[in-house]
Coordinates of N, CA and C and ligand atoms in Angstrom, one line a residue:
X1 N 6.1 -24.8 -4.9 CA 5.1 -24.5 -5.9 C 5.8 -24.5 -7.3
X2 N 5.4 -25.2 -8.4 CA 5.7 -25.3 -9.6 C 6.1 -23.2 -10.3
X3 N 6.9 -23.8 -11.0 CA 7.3 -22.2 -11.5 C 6.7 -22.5 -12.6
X4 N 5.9 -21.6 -13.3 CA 5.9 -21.3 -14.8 C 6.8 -20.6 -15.7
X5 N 7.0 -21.2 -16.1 CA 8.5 -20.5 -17.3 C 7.8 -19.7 -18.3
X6 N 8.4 -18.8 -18.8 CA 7.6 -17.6 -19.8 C 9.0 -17.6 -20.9
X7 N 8.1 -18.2 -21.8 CA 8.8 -18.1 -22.7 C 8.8 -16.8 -23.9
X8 N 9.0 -16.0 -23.5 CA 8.3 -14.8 -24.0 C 10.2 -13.8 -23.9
X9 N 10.8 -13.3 -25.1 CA 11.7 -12.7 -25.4 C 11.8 -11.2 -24.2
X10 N 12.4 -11.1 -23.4 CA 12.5 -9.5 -22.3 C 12.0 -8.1 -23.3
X11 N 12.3 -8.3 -24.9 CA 11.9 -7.1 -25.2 C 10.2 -7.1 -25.7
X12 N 10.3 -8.2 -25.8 CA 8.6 -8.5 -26.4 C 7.7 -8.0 -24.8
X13 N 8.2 -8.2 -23.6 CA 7.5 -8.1 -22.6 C 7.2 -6.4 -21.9
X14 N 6.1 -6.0 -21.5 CA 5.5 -4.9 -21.2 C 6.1 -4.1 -20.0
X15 N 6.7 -2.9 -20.3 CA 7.0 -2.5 -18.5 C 6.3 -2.3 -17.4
X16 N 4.8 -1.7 -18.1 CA 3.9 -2.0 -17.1 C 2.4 -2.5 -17.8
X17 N 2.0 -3.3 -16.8 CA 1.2 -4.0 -16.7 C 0.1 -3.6 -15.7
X18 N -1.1 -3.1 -16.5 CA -2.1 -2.5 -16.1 C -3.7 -3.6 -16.0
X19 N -4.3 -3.9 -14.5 CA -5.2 -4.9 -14.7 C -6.4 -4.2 -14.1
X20 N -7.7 -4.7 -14.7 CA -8.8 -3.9 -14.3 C -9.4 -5.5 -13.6
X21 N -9.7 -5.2 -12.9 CA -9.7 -6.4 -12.0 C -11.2 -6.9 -11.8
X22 N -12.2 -7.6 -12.4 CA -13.5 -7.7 -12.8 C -14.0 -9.6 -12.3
X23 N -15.1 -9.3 -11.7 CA -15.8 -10.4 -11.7 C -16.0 -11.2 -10.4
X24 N -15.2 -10.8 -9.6 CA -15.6 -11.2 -8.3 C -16.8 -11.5 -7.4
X25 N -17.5 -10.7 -7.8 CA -19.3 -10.9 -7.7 C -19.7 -12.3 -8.4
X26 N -19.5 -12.1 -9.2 CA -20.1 -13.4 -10.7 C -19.4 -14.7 -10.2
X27 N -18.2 -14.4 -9.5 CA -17.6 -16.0 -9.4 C -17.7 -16.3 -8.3
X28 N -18.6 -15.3 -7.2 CA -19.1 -15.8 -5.7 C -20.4 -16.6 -5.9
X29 N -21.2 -15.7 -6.8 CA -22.5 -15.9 -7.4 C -22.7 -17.7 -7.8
X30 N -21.7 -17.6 -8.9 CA -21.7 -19.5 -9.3 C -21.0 -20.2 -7.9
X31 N -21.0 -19.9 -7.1 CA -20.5 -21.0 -6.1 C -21.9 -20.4 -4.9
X32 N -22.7 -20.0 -5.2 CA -23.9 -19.6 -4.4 C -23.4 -18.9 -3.2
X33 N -22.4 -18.0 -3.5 CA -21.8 -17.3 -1.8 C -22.1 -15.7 -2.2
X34 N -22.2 -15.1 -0.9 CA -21.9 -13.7 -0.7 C -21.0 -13.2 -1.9
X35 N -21.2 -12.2 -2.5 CA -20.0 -11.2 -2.9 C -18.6 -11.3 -2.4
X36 N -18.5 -10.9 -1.2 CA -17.2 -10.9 -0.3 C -17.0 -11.8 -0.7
X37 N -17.0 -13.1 -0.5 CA -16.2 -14.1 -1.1 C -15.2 -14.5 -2.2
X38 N -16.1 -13.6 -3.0 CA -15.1 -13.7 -4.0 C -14.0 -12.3 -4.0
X39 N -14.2 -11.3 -3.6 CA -13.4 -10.2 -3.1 C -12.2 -10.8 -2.4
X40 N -12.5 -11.5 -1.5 CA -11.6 -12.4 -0.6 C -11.0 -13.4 -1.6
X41 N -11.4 -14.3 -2.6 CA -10.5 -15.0 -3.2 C -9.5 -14.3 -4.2
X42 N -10.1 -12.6 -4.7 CA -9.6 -12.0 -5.5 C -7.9 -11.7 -4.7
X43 N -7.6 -11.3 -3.8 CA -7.0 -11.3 -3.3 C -5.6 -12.0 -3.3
X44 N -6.2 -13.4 -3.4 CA -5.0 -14.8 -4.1 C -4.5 -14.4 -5.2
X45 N -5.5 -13.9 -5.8 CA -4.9 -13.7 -7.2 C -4.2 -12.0 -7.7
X46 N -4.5 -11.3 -6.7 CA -3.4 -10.2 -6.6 C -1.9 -11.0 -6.0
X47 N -1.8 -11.6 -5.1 CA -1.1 -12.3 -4.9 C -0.1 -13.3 -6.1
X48 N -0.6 -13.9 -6.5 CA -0.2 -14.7 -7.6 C 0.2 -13.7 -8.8
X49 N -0.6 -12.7 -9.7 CA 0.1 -11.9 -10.4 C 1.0 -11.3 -10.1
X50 N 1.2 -10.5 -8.7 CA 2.3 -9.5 -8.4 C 3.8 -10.5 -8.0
X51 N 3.6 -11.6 -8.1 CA 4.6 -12.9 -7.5 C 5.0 -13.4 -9.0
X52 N 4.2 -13.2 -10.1 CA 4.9 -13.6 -11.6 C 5.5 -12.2 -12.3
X53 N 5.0 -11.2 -11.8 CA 5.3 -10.0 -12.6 C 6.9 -10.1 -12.1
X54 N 7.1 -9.8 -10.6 CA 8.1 -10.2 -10.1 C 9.2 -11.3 -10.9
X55 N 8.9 -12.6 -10.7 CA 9.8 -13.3 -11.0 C 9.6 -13.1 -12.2
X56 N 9.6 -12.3 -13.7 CA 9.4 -12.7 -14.9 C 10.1 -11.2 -15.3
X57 N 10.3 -10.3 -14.3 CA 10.7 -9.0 -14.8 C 10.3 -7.8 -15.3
X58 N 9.1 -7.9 -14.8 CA 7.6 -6.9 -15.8 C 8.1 -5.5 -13.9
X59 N 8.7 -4.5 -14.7 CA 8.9 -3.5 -13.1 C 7.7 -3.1 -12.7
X60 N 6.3 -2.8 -13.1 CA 5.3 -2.1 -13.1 C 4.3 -2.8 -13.2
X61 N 3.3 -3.4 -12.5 CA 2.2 -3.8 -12.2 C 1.0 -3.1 -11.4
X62 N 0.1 -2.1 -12.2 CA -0.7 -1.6 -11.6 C -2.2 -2.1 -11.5
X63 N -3.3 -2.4 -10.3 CA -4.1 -2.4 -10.2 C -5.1 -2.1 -9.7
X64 N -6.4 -2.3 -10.6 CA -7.7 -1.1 -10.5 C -8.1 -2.1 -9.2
X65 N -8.1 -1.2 -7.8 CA -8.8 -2.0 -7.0 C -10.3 -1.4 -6.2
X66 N -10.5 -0.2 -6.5 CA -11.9 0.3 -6.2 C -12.3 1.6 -6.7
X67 N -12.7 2.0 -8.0 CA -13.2 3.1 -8.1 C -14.2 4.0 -7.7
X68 N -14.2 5.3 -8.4 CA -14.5 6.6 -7.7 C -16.4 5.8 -7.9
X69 N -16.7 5.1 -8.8 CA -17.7 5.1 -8.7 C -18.6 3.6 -7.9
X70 N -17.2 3.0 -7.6 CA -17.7 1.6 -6.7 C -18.5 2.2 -5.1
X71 N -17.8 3.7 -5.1 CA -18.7 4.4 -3.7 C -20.2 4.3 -3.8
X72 N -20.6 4.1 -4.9 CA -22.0 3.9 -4.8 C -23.0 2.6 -4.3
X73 N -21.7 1.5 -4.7 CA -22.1 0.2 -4.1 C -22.5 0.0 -2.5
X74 N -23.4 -0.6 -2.5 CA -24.2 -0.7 -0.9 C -22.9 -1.2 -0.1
X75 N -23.7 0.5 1.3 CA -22.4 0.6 2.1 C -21.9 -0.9 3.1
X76 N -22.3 -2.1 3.0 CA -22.3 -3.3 3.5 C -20.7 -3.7 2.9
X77 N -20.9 -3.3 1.2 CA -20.0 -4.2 0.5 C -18.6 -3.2 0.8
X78 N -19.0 -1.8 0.5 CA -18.2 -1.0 0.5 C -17.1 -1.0 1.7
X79 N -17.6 -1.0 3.1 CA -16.8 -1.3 4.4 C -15.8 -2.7 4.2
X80 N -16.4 -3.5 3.5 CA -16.2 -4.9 3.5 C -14.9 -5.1 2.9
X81 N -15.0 -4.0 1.7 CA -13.8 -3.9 0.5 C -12.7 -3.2 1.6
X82 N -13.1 -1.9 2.0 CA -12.2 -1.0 2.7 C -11.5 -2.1 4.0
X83 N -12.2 -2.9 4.4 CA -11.4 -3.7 5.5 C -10.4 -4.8 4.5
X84 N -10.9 -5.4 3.9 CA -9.9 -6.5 3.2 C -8.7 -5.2 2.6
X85 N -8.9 -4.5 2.5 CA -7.6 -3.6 1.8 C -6.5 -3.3 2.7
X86 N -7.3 -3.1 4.0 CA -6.5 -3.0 5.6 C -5.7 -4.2 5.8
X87 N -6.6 -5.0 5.8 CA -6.2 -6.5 6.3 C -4.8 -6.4 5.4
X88 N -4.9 -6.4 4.2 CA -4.1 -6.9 3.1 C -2.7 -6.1 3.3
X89 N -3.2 -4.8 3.9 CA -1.8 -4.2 3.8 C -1.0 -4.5 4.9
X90 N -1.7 -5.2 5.5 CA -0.9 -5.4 7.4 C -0.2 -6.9 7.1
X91 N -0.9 -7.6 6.1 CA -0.4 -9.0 5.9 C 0.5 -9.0 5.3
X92 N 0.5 -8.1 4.3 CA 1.4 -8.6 3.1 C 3.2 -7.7 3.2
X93 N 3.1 -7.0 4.1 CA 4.1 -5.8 4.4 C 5.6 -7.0 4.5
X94 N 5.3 -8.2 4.9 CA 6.9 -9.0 4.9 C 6.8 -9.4 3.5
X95 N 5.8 -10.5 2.8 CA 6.1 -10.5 1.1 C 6.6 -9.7 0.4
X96 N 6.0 -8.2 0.6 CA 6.6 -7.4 -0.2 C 8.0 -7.1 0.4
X97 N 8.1 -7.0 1.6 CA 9.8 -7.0 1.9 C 10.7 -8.0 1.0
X98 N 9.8 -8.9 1.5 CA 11.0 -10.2 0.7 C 11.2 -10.3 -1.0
X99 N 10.4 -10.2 -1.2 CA 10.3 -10.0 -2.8 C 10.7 -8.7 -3.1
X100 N 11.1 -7.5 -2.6 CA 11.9 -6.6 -3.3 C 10.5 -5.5 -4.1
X101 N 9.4 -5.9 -3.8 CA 8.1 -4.9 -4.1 C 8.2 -3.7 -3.3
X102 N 7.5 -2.6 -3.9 CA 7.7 -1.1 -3.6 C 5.9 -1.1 -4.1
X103 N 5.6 -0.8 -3.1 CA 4.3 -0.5 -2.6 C 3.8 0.8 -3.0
X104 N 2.7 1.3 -3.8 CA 2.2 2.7 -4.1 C 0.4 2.6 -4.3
X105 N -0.3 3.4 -3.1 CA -1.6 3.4 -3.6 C -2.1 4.7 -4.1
X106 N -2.8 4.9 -5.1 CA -3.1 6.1 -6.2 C -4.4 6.4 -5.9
X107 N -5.2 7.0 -6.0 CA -5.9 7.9 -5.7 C -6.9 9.0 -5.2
X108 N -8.2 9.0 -4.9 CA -9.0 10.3 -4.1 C -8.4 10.3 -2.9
X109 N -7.7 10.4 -2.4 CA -7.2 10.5 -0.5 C -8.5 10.4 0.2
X110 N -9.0 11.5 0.2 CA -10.1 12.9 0.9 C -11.3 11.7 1.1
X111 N -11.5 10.2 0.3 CA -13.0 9.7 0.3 C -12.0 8.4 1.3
X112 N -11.1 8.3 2.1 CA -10.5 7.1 2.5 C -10.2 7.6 3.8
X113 N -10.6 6.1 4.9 CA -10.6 6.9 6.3 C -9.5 6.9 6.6
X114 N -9.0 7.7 8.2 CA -7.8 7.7 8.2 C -6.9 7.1 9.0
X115 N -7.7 5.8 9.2 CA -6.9 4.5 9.6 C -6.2 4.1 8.8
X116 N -6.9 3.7 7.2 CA -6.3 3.5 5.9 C -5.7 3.7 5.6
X117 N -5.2 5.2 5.6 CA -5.1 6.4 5.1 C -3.2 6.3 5.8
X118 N -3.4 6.0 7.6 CA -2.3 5.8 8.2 C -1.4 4.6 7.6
X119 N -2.5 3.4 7.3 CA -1.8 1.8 6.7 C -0.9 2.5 5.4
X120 N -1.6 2.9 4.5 CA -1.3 3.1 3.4 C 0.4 4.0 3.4
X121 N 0.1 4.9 4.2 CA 1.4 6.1 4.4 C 2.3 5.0 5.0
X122 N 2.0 4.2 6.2 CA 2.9 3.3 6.4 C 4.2 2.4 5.4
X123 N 3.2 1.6 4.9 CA 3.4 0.8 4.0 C 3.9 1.0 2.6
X124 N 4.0 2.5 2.6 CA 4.6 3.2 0.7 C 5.9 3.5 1.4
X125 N 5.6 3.9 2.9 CA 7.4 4.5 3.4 C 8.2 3.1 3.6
X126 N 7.4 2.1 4.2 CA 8.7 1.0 4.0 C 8.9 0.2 3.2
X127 N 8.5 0.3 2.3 CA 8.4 -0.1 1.0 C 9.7 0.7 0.0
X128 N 9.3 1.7 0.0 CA 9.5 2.8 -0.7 C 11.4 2.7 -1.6
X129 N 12.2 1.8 -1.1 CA 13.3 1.6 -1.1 C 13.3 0.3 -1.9
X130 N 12.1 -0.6 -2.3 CA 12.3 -1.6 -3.2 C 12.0 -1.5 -4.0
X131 N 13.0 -1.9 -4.9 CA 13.4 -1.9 -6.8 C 13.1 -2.9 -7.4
X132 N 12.6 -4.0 -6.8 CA 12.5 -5.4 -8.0 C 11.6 -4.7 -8.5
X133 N 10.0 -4.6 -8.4 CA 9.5 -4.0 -8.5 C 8.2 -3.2 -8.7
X134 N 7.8 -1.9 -9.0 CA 6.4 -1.2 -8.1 C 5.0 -2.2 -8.5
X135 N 4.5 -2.0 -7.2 CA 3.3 -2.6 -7.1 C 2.1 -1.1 -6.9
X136 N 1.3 -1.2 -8.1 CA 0.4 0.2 -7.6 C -0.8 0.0 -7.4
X137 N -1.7 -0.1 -6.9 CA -3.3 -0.2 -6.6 C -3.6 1.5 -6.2
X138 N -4.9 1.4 -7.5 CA -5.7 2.5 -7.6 C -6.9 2.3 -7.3
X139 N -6.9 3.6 -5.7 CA -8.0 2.6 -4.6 C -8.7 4.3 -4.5
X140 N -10.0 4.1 -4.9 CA -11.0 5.2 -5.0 C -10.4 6.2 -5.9
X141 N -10.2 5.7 -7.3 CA -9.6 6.4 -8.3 C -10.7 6.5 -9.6
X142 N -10.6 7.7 -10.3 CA -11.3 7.3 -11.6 C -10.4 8.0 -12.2
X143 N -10.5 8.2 -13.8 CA -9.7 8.7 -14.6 C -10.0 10.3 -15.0
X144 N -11.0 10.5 -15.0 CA -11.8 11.8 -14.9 C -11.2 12.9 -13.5
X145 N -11.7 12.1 -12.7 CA -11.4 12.7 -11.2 C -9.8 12.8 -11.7
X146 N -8.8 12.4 -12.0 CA -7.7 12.1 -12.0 C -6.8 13.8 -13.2
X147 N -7.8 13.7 -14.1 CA -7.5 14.9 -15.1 C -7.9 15.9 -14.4
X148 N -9.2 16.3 -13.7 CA -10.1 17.2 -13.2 C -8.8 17.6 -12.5
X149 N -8.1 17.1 -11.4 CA -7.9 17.1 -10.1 C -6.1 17.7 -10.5
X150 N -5.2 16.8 -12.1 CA -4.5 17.7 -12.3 C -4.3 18.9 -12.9
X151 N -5.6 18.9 -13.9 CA -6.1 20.2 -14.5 C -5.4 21.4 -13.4
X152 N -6.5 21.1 -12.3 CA -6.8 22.4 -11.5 C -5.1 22.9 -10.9
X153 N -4.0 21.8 -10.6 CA -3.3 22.2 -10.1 C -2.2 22.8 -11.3
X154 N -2.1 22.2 -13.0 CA -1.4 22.1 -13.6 C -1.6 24.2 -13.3
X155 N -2.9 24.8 -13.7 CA -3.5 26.1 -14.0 C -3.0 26.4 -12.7
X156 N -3.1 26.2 -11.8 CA -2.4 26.9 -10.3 C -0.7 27.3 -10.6
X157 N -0.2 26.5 -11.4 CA 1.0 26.4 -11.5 C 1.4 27.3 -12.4
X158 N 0.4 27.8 -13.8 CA 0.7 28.5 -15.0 C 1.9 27.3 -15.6
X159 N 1.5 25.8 -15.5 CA 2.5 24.7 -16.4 C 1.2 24.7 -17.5
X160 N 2.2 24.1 -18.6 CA 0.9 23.3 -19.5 C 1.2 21.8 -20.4
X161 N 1.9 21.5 -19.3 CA 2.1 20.1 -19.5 C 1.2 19.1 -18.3
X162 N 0.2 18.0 -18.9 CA -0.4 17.7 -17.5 C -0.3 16.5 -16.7
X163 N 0.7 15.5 -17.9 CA 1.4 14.6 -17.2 C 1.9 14.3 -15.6
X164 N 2.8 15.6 -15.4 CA 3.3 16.0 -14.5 C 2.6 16.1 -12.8
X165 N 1.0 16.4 -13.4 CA 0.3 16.5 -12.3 C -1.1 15.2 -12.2
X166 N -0.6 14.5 -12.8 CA -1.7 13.0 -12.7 C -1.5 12.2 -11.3
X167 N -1.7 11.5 -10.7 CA -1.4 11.2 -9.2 C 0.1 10.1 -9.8
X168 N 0.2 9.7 -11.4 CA 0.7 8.4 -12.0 C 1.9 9.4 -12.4
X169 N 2.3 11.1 -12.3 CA 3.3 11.1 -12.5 C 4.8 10.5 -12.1
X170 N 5.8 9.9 -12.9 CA 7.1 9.6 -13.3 C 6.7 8.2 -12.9
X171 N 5.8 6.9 -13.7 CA 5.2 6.1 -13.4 C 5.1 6.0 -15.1
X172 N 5.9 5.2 -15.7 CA 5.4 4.9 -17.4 C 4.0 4.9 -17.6
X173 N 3.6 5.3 -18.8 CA 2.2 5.2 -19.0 C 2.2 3.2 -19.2
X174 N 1.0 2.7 -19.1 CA 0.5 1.1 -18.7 C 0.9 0.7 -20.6
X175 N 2.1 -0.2 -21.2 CA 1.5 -0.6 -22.2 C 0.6 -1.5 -22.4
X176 N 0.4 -2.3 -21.4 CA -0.8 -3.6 -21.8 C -1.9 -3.2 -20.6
X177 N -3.5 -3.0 -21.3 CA -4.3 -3.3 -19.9 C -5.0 -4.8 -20.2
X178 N -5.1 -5.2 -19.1 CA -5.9 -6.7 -19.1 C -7.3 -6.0 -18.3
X179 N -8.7 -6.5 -18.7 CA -9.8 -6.9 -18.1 C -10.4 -7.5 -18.0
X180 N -10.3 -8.5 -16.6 CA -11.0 -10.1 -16.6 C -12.3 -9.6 -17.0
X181 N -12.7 -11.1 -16.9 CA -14.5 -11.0 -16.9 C -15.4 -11.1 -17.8
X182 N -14.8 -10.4 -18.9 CA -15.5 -10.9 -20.5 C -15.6 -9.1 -20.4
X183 N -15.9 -8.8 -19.8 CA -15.7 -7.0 -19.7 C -15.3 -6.4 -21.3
X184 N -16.0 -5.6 -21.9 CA -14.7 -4.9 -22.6 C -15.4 -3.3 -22.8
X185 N -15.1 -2.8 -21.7 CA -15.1 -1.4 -21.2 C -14.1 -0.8 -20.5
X186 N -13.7 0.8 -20.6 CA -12.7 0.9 -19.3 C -13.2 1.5 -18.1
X187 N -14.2 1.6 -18.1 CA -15.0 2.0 -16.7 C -14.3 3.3 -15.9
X188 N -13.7 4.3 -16.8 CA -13.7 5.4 -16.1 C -12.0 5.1 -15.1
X189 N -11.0 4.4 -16.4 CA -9.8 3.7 -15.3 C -8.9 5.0 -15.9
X190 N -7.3 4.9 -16.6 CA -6.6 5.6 -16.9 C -6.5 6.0 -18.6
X191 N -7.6 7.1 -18.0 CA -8.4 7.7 -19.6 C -6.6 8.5 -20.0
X192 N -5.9 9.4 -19.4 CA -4.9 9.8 -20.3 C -3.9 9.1 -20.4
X193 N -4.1 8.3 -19.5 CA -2.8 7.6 -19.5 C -2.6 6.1 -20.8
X194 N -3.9 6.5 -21.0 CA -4.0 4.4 -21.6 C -3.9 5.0 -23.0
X195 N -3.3 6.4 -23.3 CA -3.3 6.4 -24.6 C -3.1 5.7 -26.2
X196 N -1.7 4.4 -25.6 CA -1.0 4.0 -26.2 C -1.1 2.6 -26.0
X197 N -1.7 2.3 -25.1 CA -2.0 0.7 -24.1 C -2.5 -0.3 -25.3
X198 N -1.9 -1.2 -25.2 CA -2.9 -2.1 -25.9 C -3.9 -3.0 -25.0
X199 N -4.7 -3.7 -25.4 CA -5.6 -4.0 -24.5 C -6.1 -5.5 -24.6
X200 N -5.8 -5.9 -23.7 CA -6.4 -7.6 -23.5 C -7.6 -7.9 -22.7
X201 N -8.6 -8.2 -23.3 CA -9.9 -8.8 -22.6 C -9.8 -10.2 -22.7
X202 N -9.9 -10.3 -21.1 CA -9.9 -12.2 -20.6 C -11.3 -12.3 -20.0
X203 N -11.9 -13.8 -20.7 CA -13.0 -14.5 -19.7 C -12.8 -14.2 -18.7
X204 N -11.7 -14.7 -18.3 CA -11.5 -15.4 -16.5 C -12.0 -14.4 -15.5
X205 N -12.8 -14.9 -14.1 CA -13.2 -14.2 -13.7 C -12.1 -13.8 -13.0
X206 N -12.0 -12.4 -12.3 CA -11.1 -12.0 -11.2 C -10.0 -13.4 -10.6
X207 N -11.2 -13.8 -9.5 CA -10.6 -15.1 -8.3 C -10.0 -16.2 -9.3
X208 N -10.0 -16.3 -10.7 CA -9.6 -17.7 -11.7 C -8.5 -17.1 -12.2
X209 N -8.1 -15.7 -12.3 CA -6.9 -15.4 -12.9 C -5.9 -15.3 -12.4
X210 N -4.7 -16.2 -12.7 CA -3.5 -16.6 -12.1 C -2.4 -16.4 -12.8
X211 N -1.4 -17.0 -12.8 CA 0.0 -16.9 -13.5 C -0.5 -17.8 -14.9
X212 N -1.1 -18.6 -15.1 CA -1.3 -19.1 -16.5 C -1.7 -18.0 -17.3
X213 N -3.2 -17.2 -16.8 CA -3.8 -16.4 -17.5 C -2.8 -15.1 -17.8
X214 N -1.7 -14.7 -16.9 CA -1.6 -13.5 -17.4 C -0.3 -13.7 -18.3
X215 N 0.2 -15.1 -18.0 CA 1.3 -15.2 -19.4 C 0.4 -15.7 -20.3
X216 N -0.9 -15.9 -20.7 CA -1.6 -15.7 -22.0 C -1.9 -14.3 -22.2
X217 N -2.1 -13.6 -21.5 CA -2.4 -12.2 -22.2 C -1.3 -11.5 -22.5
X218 N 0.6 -12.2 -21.7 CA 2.0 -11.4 -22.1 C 2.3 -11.8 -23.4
X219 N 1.4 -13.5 -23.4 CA 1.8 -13.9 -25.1 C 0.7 -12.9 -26.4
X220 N -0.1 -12.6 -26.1 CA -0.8 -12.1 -27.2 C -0.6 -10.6 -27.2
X221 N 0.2 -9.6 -26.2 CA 0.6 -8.5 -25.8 C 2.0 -9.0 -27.0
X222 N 2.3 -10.0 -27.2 CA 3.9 -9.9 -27.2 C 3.7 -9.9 -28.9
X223 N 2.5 -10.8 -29.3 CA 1.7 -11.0 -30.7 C 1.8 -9.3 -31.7
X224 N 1.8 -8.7 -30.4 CA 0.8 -6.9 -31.3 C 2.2 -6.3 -31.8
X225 N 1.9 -5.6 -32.9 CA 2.6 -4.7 -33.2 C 2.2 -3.2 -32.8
X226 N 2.9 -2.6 -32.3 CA 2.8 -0.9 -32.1 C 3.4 -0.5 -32.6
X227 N 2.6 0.8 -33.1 CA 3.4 1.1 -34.2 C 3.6 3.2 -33.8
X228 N 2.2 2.9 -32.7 CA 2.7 4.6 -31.9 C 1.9 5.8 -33.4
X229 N 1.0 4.9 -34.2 CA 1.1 6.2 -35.2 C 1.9 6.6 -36.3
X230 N 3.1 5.7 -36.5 CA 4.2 5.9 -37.2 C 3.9 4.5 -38.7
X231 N 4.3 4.7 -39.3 CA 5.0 3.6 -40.6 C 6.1 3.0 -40.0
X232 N 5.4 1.4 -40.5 CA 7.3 0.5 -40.0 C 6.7 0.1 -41.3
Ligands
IPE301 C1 -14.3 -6.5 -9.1 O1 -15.3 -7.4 -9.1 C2 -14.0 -5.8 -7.8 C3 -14.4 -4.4 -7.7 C4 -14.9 -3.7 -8.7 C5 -14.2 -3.8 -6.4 P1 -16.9 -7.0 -9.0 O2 -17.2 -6.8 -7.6 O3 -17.1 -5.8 -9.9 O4 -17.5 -8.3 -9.6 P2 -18.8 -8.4 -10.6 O5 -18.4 -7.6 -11.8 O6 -20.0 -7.9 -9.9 O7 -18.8 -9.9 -10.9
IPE302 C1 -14.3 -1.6 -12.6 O1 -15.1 -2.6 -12.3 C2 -13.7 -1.0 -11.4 C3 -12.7 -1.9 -10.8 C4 -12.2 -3.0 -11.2 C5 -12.1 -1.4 -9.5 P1 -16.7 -2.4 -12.1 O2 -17.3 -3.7 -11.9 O3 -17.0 -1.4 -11.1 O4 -17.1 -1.8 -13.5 P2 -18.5 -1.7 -14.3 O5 -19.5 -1.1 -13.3 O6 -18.9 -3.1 -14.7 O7 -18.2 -0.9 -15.5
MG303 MG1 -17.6 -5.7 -11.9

């Protein structure tokens, strides 16, 4: 397979890279298929980004792969999603060996069965020892649920720092988020965390976005100035 070269400076580039993963429906839709289909091709393309983040040096690549409010989608699709997530973690467990990925999935636990539940614990413990680097999918997550959830324990604690209790604690906050699809909402993704995030909205649906698309969004990430609030 052809490498793409990134011509993009190591300091200009993002430590983590946060993707809200959109459009899968829409791009089964234009090929007249089922939903799933494109879910199933979205997949390639987790594939293909976590295989450039890798070779390009980006340590942190997180993605939104089912939120707290996707539970509402008819339970047909819902099952459908929960199995390709199975499938994916039984398939992909030698890739990620070989490529040096460290596997982490983030979080409602309590709404995920406990087959999953077993994959998932599997696959963070053998993983767990690779440093090229983290791969996170945030699977029945919202950002709300996520504050609510460390609120309650930060107050259990008498702490009053709440970083500490996010499921994303000691995990840099995301400097770049990307949302395919034409999207430009965050749908309830990492409300405390995206404080500082700059933000790239892409056409491309989900299953179209590859290694080209996401070194166009490292090049126009690389374009921004942050300035954090400060005078340069
Ligand atoms: C993203 O694609 C996948 C999930 C949210 C699980 P969608 O399923 O939202 O696709 P569209 O937005 O309907 O095209
Ligand atoms: C956001 O996509 C959630 C994920 C990508 C997992 P949705 O398709 O669920 O978002 P809305 O409903 O268009 O805001
Ligand atoms: Mg959508």
């Amino acid at each position: 397979m052809a490498i793409l070269s990134i011509d993009i400076p190591a300091e200009k580039l993002p430590t983590h890279v946060s993707i809200i993963m959109d459009g899968n429906g829409r791009w089964a839709r234009e090929r007249g298929k089922e939903r799933v289909y494109g879910h199933a091709e979205g997949v390639e393309s987790v594939r293909a980004v976590t295989e450039a983040c890798a070779e390009w040096g980006i340590p942190f690549l997180s993605l939104f792969a089912f939120s707290e409010e996707n539970w509402n989608r008819p339970q047909a699709e819902v099952d459908t999603l929960m199995e390709l997530m199975l499938d994916s973690i039984h398939r992909e467990l030698g890739t990620l060996m070989k490529n040096d990925v460290r596997l982490r999935v983030l979080g409602n636990r309590e709404r995920l069965s406990d087959k999953l539940l077993a994959a998932i614990d599997g696959i963070e413990a053998e993983t767990k020892d690779n440093r090229r680097l983290t791969l996170i999918l945030f699977l029945s997550y919202s950002g709300q649920w996520d504050i609510r959830q460390a609120a309650r324990r930060m107050a259990a604690a008498g702490a009053d720092d709440l970083a500490p209790y996010l499921v994303t604690a000691g995990i840099p906050d995301p400097d770049l988020i990307i949302r395919t699809s034409g999207e430009q909402r965050i749908s309830n993704f990492l409300l405390w965390q995206a404080a500082y995030a700059e933000f790239v909205f892409s056409a491309t649906l989900w299953p179209d976005f590859r290694k080209e698309s996401l070194r166009d969004a490292l090049l126009e990430y690389a374009s921004r100035d942050r300035r954090f609030g400060k005078v340069k």
